[in-house]
CSV table of N, CA and C in Angstrom, one decimal:
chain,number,residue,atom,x,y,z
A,1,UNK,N,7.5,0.5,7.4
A,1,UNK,CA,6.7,0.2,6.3
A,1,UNK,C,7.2,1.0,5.1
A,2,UNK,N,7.7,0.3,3.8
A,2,UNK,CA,8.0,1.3,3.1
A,2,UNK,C,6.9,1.0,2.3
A,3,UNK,N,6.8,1.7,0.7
A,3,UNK,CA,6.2,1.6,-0.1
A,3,UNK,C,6.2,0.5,-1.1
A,4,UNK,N,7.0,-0.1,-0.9
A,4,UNK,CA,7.5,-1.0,-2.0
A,4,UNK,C,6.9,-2.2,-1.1
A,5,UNK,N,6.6,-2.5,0.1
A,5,UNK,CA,5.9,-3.5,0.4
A,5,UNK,C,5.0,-3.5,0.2
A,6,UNK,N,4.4,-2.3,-0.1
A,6,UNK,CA,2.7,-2.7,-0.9
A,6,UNK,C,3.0,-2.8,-2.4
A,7,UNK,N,3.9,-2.3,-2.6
A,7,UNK,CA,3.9,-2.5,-4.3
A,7,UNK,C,3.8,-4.0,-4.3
A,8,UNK,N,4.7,-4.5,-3.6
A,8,UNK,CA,4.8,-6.0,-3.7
A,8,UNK,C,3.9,-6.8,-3.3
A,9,UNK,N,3.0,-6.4,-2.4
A,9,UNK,CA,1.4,-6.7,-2.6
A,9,UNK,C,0.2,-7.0,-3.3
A,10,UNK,N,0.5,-5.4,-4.4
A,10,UNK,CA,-0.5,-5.6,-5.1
A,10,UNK,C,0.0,-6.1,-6.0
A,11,UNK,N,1.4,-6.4,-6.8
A,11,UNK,CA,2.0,-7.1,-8.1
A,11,UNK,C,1.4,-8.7,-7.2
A,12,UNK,N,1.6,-9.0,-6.4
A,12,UNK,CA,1.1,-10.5,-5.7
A,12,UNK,C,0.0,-11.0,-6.1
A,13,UNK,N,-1.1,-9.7,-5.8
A,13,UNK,CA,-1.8,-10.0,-5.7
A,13,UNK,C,-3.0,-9.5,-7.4
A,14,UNK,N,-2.4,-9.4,-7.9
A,14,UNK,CA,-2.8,-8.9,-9.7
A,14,UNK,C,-4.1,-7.5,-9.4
A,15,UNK,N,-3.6,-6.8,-7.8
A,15,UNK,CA,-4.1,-5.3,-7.9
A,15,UNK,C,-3.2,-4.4,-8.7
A,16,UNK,N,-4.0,-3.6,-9.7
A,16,UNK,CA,-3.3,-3.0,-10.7
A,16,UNK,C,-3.8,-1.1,-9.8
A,17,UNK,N,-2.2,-0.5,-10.0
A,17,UNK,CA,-2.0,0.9,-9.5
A,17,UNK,C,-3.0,1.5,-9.9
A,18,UNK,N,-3.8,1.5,-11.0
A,18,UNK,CA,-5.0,2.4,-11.4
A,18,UNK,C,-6.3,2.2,-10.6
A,19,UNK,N,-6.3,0.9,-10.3
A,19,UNK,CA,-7.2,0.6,-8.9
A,19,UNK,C,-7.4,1.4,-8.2
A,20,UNK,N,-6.2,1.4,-7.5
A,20,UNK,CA,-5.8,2.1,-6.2
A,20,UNK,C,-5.9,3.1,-6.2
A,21,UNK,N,-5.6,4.1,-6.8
A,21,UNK,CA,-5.5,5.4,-7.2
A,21,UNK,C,-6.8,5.8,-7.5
A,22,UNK,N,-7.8,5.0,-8.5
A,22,UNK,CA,-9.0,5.6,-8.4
A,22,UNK,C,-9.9,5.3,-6.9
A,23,UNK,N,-10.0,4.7,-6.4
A,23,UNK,CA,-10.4,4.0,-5.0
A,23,UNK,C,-10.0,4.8,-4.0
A,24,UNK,N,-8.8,5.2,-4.3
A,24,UNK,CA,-8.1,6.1,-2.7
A,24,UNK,C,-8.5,7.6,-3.1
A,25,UNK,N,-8.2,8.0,-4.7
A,25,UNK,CA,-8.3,9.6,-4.3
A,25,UNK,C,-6.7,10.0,-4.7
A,26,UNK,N,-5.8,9.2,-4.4
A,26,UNK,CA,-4.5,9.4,-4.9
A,26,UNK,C,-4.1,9.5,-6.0
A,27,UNK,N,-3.8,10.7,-6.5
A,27,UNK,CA,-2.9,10.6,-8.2
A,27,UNK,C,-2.3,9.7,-8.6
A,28,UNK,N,-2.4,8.8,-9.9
A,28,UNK,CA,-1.1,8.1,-9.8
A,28,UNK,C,-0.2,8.2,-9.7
A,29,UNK,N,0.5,9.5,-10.1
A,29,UNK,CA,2.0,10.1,-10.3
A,29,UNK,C,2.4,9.5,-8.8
A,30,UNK,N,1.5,10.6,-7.9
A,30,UNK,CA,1.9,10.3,-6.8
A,30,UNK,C,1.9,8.8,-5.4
A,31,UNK,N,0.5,7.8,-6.3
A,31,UNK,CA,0.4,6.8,-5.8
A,31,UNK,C,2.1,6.3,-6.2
A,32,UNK,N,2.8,6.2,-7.5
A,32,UNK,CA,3.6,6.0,-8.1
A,32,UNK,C,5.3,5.7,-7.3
A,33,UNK,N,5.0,7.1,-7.2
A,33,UNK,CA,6.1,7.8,-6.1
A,33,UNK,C,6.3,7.0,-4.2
A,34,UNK,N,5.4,6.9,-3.7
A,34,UNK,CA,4.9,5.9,-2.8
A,34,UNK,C,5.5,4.7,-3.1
A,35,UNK,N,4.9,4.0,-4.1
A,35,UNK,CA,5.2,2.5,-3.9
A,35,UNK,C,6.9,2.0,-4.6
A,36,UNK,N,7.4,3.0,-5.3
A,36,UNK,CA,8.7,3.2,-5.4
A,36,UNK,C,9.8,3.8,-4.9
A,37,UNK,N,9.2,4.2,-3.5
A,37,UNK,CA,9.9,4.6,-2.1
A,37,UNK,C,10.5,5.9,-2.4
A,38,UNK,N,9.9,7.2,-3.4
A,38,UNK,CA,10.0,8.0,-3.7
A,38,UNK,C,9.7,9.1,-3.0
A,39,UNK,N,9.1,9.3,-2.3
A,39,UNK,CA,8.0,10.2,-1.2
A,39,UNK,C,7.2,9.0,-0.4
A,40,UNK,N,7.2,9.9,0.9
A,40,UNK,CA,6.7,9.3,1.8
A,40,UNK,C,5.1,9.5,2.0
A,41,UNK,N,5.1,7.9,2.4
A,41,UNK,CA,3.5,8.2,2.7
A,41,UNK,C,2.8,8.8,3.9
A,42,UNK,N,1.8,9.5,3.5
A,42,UNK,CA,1.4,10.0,4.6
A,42,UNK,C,0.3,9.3,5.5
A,43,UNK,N,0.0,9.5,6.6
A,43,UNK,CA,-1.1,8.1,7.5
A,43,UNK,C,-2.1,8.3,6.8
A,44,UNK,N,-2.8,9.3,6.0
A,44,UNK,CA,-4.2,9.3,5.7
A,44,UNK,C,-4.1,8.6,4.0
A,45,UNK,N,-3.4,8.9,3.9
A,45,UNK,CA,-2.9,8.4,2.0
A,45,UNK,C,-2.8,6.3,2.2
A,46,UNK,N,-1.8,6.4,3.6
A,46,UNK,CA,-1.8,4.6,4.1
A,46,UNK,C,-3.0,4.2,4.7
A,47,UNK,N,-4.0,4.8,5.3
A,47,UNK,CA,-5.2,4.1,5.5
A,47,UNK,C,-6.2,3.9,4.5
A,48,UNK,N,-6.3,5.3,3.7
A,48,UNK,CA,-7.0,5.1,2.5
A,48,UNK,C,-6.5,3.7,1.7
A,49,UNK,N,-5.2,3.6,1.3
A,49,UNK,CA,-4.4,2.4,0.4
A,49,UNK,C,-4.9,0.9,1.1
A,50,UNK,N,-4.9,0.9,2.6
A,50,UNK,CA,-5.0,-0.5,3.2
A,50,UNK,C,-7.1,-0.5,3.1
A,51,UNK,N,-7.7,0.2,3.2
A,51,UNK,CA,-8.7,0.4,2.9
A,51,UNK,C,-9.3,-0.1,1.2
A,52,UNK,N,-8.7,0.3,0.8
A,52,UNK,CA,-8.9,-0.1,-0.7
A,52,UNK,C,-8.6,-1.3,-1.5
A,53,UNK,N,-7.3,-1.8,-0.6
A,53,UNK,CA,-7.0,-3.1,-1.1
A,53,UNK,C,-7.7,-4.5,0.4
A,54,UNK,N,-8.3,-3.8,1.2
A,54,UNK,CA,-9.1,-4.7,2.5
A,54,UNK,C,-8.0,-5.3,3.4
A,55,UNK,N,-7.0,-4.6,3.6
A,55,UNK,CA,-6.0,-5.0,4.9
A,55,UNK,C,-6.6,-4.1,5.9
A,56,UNK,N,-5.7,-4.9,6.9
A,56,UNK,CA,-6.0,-4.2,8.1
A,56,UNK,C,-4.5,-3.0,8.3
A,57,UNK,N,-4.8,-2.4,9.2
A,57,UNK,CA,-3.9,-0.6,8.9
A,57,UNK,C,-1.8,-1.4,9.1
A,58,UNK,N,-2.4,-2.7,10.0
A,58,UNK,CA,-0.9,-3.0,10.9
A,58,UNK,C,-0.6,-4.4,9.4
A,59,UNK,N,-0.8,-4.3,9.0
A,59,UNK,CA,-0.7,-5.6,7.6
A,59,UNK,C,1.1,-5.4,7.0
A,60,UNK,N,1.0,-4.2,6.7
A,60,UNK,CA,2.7,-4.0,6.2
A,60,UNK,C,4.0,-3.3,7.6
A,61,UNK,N,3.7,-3.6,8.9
A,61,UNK,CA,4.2,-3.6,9.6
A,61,UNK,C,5.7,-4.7,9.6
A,62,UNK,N,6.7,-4.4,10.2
A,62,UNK,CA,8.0,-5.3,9.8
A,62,UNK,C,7.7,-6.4,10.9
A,63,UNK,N,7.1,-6.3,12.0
A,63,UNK,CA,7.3,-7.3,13.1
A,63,UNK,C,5.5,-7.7,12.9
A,64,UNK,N,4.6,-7.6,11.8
A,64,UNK,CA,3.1,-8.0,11.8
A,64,UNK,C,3.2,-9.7,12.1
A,65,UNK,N,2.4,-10.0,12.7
A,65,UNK,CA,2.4,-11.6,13.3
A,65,UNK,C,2.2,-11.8,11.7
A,66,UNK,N,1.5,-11.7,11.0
A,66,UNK,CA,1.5,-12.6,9.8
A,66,UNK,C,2.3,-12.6,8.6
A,67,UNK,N,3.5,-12.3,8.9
A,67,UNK,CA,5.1,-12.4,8.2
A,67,UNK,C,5.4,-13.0,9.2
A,68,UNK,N,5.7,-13.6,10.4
A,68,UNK,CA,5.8,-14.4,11.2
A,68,UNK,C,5.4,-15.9,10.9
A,69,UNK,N,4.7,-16.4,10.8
A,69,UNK,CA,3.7,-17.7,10.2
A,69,UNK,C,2.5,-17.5,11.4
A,70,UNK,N,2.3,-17.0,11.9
A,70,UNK,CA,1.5,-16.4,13.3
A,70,UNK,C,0.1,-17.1,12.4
């Protein structure tokens, strides 16, 4: 999972980084950094994010059944 697959999520989906950032607790500098594969995410910073936008934790997974057509 990198970052940039949620970036490309929320541009998808017209979630704006200030969202997220206030919702999660994450700085945006740092939310920033994350979704342009700048620093790594950490598990509590990725559950917070899939939390905030209502995925489930396995959603940006490379082999998730639903990038599959599952």
């Amino acid at each position: 999972m990198k970052g940039s697959d949620i970036k490309k999520y929320l541009d998808d989906n017209g979630i704006k980084q200030t969202f997220v950032s206030e919702k999660t607790g994450i700085p945006a500098p740092i939310l920033s950094m994350i979704l342009n594969n700048n620093r790594k995410i950490e598990a509590n910073e990725y559950m917070k994010i899939c939390d905030a936008i209502g995925v489930p934790l396995d959603y940006f997974r490379p082999c998730s059944s639903k990038k599959k057509g599952a």
